[in-house]
mmCIF file of C-alpha atoms and ligand atoms in Angstrom:
data_model
loop_
_atom_site.group_PDB
_atom_site.id
_atom_site.type_symbol
_atom_site.label_atom_id
_atom_site.label_comp_id
_atom_site.label_asym_id
_atom_site.label_seq_id
_atom_site.Cartn_x
_atom_site.Cartn_y
_atom_site.Cartn_z
ATOM 1 C CA MET A 1 110.347 82.385 125.522
ATOM 2 C CA ALA A 2 114.134 82.644 125.415
ATOM 3 C CA LYS A 3 115.222 86.249 124.556
ATOM 4 C CA LEU A 4 117.202 88.274 123.023
ATOM 5 C CA TYR A 5 118.401 90.600 126.082
ATOM 6 C CA PHE A 6 120.091 94.145 125.073
ATOM 7 C CA HIS A 7 121.058 96.229 129.074
ATOM 8 C CA TYR A 8 122.841 99.392 127.760
ATOM 9 C CA SER A 9 123.880 102.279 129.747
ATOM 10 C CA THR A 10 127.294 105.126 129.964
ATOM 11 C CA MET A 11 130.317 104.373 131.203
ATOM 12 C CA ASN A 12 130.448 102.888 134.784
ATOM 13 C CA ALA A 13 126.561 102.225 135.366
ATOM 14 C CA GLY A 14 127.292 98.903 136.361
ATOM 15 C CA LYS A 15 126.786 96.760 134.069
ATOM 16 C CA SER A 16 129.385 94.142 134.649
ATOM 17 C CA THR A 17 128.170 93.820 137.932
ATOM 18 C CA MET A 18 124.887 93.056 136.559
ATOM 19 C CA LEU A 19 126.416 90.523 134.254
ATOM 20 C CA LEU A 20 128.201 88.624 137.113
ATOM 21 C CA GLN A 21 125.099 88.567 139.247
ATOM 22 C CA ALA A 22 122.935 87.190 136.621
ATOM 23 C CA ALA A 23 125.487 84.483 136.055
ATOM 24 C CA TYR A 24 126.259 83.509 139.244
ATOM 25 C CA ASN A 25 122.647 83.558 139.591
ATOM 26 C CA TYR A 26 122.896 80.012 137.234
ATOM 27 C CA GLN A 27 125.459 78.949 138.540
ATOM 28 C CA GLU A 28 124.033 78.388 142.207
ATOM 29 C CA ARG A 29 121.565 76.762 140.731
ATOM 30 C CA GLY A 30 124.380 74.474 139.426
ATOM 31 C CA MET A 31 123.583 75.728 134.789
ATOM 32 C CA ARG A 32 126.026 76.279 133.540
ATOM 33 C CA THR A 33 126.370 79.555 131.183
ATOM 34 C CA ALA A 34 128.744 81.044 128.352
ATOM 35 C CA ALA A 35 130.128 84.294 128.852
ATOM 36 C CA PHE A 36 131.254 86.330 125.485
ATOM 37 C CA ILE A 37 133.700 89.485 125.827
ATOM 38 C CA ALA A 38 134.963 91.479 123.167
ATOM 39 C CA ALA A 39 138.316 90.941 122.452
ATOM 40 C CA LEU A 40 139.955 94.503 121.865
ATOM 41 C CA ASP A 41 138.250 95.167 126.059
ATOM 42 C CA ASP A 42 141.756 93.932 127.800
ATOM 43 C CA ARG A 43 141.652 95.989 130.695
ATOM 44 C CA ALA A 44 140.567 93.044 133.407
ATOM 45 C CA GLY A 45 143.184 90.560 130.476
ATOM 46 C CA ARG A 46 141.896 88.959 127.399
ATOM 47 C CA GLY A 47 139.476 86.942 127.999
ATOM 48 C CA MET A 48 138.097 87.903 131.281
ATOM 49 C CA ILE A 49 135.072 89.996 132.986
ATOM 50 C CA ALA A 50 135.278 92.747 135.549
ATOM 51 C CA SER A 51 133.628 95.011 137.733
ATOM 52 C CA ARG A 52 134.533 98.432 139.433
ATOM 53 C CA ILE A 53 133.516 96.388 142.352
ATOM 54 C CA GLY A 54 136.109 93.695 142.611
ATOM 55 C CA LEU A 55 134.594 90.308 140.759
ATOM 56 C CA THR A 56 135.211 88.526 138.336
ATOM 57 C CA MET A 57 134.738 85.392 136.196
ATOM 58 C CA ASP A 58 136.542 84.088 132.680
ATOM 59 C CA ALA A 59 134.831 84.959 128.837
ATOM 60 C CA ILE A 60 135.665 83.754 126.049
ATOM 61 C CA PRO A 61 137.677 86.712 123.729
ATOM 62 C CA PHE A 62 135.337 87.514 120.741
ATOM 63 C CA ASP A 63 136.432 90.120 117.491
ATOM 64 C CA ILE A 64 133.990 90.770 114.604
ATOM 65 C CA SER A 65 135.022 87.723 112.187
ATOM 66 C CA ASP A 66 134.086 85.490 114.815
ATOM 67 C CA ASP A 67 131.075 83.494 114.426
ATOM 68 C CA LEU A 68 129.175 83.795 117.708
ATOM 69 C CA TYR A 69 126.623 81.402 116.512
ATOM 70 C CA ALA A 70 128.198 78.480 115.453
ATOM 71 C CA MET A 71 130.951 78.658 119.166
ATOM 72 C CA VAL A 72 127.518 78.296 121.173
ATOM 73 C CA GLU A 73 126.180 75.936 118.841
ATOM 74 C CA GLU A 74 129.492 73.871 119.292
ATOM 75 C CA MET A 75 129.374 74.283 123.212
ATOM 76 C CA GLN A 76 125.786 73.354 123.406
ATOM 77 C CA ALA A 77 126.544 69.898 121.457
ATOM 78 C CA GLY A 78 129.179 69.491 124.684
ATOM 79 C CA GLU A 79 127.044 69.426 127.718
ATOM 80 C CA PRO A 80 123.979 71.741 127.632
ATOM 81 C CA LEU A 81 123.683 75.247 128.243
ATOM 82 C CA ALA A 82 121.241 77.654 129.983
ATOM 83 C CA CYS A 83 122.107 81.093 128.563
ATOM 84 C CA VAL A 84 124.715 83.032 127.131
ATOM 85 C CA PHE A 85 126.174 86.435 128.179
ATOM 86 C CA VAL A 86 127.541 88.630 126.096
ATOM 87 C CA ASP A 87 129.815 92.036 127.899
ATOM 88 C CA GLU A 88 131.219 95.625 125.912
ATOM 89 C CA ALA A 89 127.601 94.502 122.794
ATOM 90 C CA GLN A 90 129.003 97.625 121.654
ATOM 91 C CA PHE A 91 131.339 96.182 119.987
ATOM 92 C CA LEU A 92 129.240 93.553 118.177
ATOM 93 C CA SER A 93 128.869 93.825 114.829
ATOM 94 C CA ARG A 94 125.955 93.562 113.016
ATOM 95 C CA GLU A 95 126.112 90.536 111.728
ATOM 96 C CA GLN A 96 127.437 89.451 115.205
ATOM 97 C CA VAL A 97 123.786 90.447 117.232
ATOM 98 C CA TRP A 98 122.001 88.490 114.266
ATOM 99 C CA GLN A 99 124.134 85.088 115.206
ATOM 100 C CA LEU A 100 123.368 86.486 118.464
ATOM 101 C CA ALA A 101 119.363 86.088 117.431
ATOM 102 C CA HIS A 102 119.725 83.071 116.158
ATOM 103 C CA VAL A 103 121.045 81.689 119.168
ATOM 104 C CA VAL A 104 118.171 82.213 120.630
ATOM 105 C CA ASP A 105 114.565 81.752 117.742
ATOM 106 C CA ARG A 106 117.141 78.563 116.885
ATOM 107 C CA LEU A 107 118.692 76.765 119.365
ATOM 108 C CA GLY A 108 115.963 77.834 122.380
ATOM 109 C CA LEU A 109 118.476 79.832 124.956
ATOM 110 C CA PRO A 110 118.240 83.293 126.506
ATOM 111 C CA VAL A 111 121.293 85.756 125.087
ATOM 112 C CA MET A 112 121.857 88.714 127.662
ATOM 113 C CA THR A 113 124.536 91.110 126.382
ATOM 114 C CA TYR A 114 125.577 93.863 128.050
ATOM 115 C CA GLY A 115 127.278 97.824 126.292
ATOM 116 C CA LEU A 116 127.655 101.328 125.760
ATOM 117 C CA ARG A 117 124.534 103.037 124.147
ATOM 118 C CA THR A 118 126.987 105.723 122.529
ATOM 119 C CA ASP A 119 129.974 107.178 121.876
ATOM 120 C CA PHE A 120 132.047 109.795 123.301
ATOM 121 C CA HIS A 121 131.036 111.170 119.814
ATOM 122 C CA GLY A 122 127.123 111.127 121.299
ATOM 123 C CA ARG A 123 126.376 108.163 117.939
ATOM 124 C CA LEU A 124 125.113 105.351 118.443
ATOM 125 C CA PHE A 125 128.008 102.341 118.338
ATOM 126 C CA PRO A 126 127.210 99.537 115.086
ATOM 127 C CA GLY A 127 126.961 96.700 117.642
ATOM 128 C CA SER A 128 124.112 98.676 119.950
ATOM 129 C CA GLN A 129 122.246 99.829 117.147
ATOM 130 C CA GLU A 130 121.615 96.641 115.812
ATOM 131 C CA LEU A 131 120.937 95.154 119.211
ATOM 132 C CA LEU A 132 118.043 98.625 120.280
ATOM 133 C CA THR A 133 116.659 97.148 116.440
ATOM 134 C CA ILE A 134 116.292 94.071 117.197
ATOM 135 C CA ALA A 135 116.521 92.742 120.843
ATOM 136 C CA ASP A 136 113.313 91.172 122.394
ATOM 137 C CA GLU A 137 114.300 93.018 125.755
ATOM 138 C CA LEU A 138 116.099 96.948 126.854
ATOM 139 C CA ARG A 139 116.917 97.292 129.918
ATOM 140 C CA GLU A 140 118.243 100.687 130.338
ATOM 141 C CA VAL A 141 120.499 100.380 133.062
ATOM 142 C CA ARG A 142 120.976 103.997 134.715
ATOM 143 C CA THR A 143 123.238 106.267 136.122
ATOM 144 C CA ILE A 144 123.705 109.430 137.145
ATOM 145 C CA CYS A 145 125.218 112.908 135.953
ATOM 146 C CA HIS A 146 127.278 115.312 138.325
ATOM 147 C CA CYS A 147 123.895 117.761 138.762
ATOM 148 C CA GLY A 148 121.500 114.227 139.232
ATOM 149 C CA ARG A 149 120.056 113.800 135.775
ATOM 150 C CA LYS A 150 120.144 110.870 134.957
ATOM 151 C CA ALA A 151 123.199 109.905 132.375
ATOM 152 C CA THR A 152 122.618 108.971 128.943
ATOM 153 C CA MET A 153 125.255 110.978 127.224
ATOM 154 C CA VAL A 154 129.452 110.170 127.396
ATOM 155 C CA VAL A 155 133.035 112.575 127.000
ATOM 156 C CA ARG A 156 136.733 111.013 126.729
ATOM 157 C CA LEU A 157 138.581 112.761 129.322
ATOM 158 C CA GLY A 158 142.864 112.776 128.051
ATOM 159 C CA ALA A 159 145.110 112.450 130.225
ATOM 160 C CA ASP A 160 145.132 116.278 130.569
ATOM 161 C CA GLY A 161 142.284 115.816 131.765
ATOM 162 C CA LYS A 162 140.208 118.004 128.626
ATOM 163 C CA VAL A 163 137.054 116.774 126.982
ATOM 164 C CA VAL A 164 138.434 115.037 123.733
ATOM 165 C CA ARG A 165 136.543 115.822 120.760
ATOM 166 C CA GLU A 166 137.897 114.242 118.726
ATOM 167 C CA GLY A 167 139.397 109.896 117.535
ATOM 168 C CA ALA A 168 138.191 106.985 117.016
ATOM 169 C CA GLN A 169 135.050 105.177 118.217
ATOM 170 C CA ILE A 170 136.996 102.468 120.262
ATOM 171 C CA GLU A 171 140.101 103.644 122.094
ATOM 172 C CA ILE A 172 140.265 100.689 125.447
ATOM 173 C CA GLY A 173 143.154 101.405 128.394
ATOM 174 C CA GLY A 174 145.280 104.353 127.603
ATOM 175 C CA SER A 175 145.260 107.132 130.086
ATOM 176 C CA ASP A 176 141.707 108.547 129.127
ATOM 177 C CA LYS A 177 139.031 108.291 131.164
ATOM 178 C CA TYR A 178 134.704 108.225 130.656
ATOM 179 C CA VAL A 179 132.657 110.377 132.262
ATOM 180 C CA SER A 180 128.725 109.572 132.079
ATOM 181 C CA LEU A 181 127.004 113.033 131.896
ATOM 182 C CA CYS A 182 123.100 114.185 131.189
ATOM 183 C CA ARG A 183 122.534 115.651 127.925
ATOM 184 C CA HIS A 184 122.595 119.207 128.428
ATOM 185 C CA HIS A 185 125.983 118.402 130.382
ATOM 186 C CA TRP A 186 127.417 116.207 127.656
ATOM 187 C CA GLU A 187 126.093 119.172 125.129
ATOM 188 C CA GLU A 188 128.241 122.482 127.507
ATOM 189 C CA ALA A 189 131.460 120.112 128.104
ATOM 190 C CA ILE A 190 132.004 119.371 124.220
ATOM 191 C CA THR A 191 131.055 122.551 122.974
ATOM 192 C CA CYS A 192 132.954 125.226 125.661
ATOM 193 C CA GLU A 193 135.720 124.758 128.220
HETATM 194 ZN ZN1 ZN B 1 124.037 116.932 134.430
#
């Protein structure tokens, strides 16, 4: 049975590396895959999934006006697909998460999504909220805080190296950096300095 998977974590946990490895496993067996990435994440170049360890793969950029079900259905009509991958899945709209659910339920294709659970304010991204609600399988990609505890939260550091407490949920690229922390150290970081 095909399923909708959500692999979630904080920043820099190796989600894209996992995606690329999983896609490679299909391609190695001669199976065709489709990969999507949020258009606003163009750190690696538009339409490219890149991991920190140097692997890359072409992907179709999507924005929230795209109908992912229609796009997959059209690709599937050409040559059968074996699996659909979505990177930066936190940027999906709720509607798009349902479109992916329809890919699973109506086209019988597994869909593997990878994304951040929470933003630097400590709130769920809409796409992640919907995935946590309706995905068949939830898989946590673990990374650790500097203290050794599991990191579940993320802080944004500005160009001055200080923690940013305000601002838009979505801001990719630029000179800001993100650091993954455990809940305790995240709370400490955002409440005092
Ligand atoms: Zn910690």
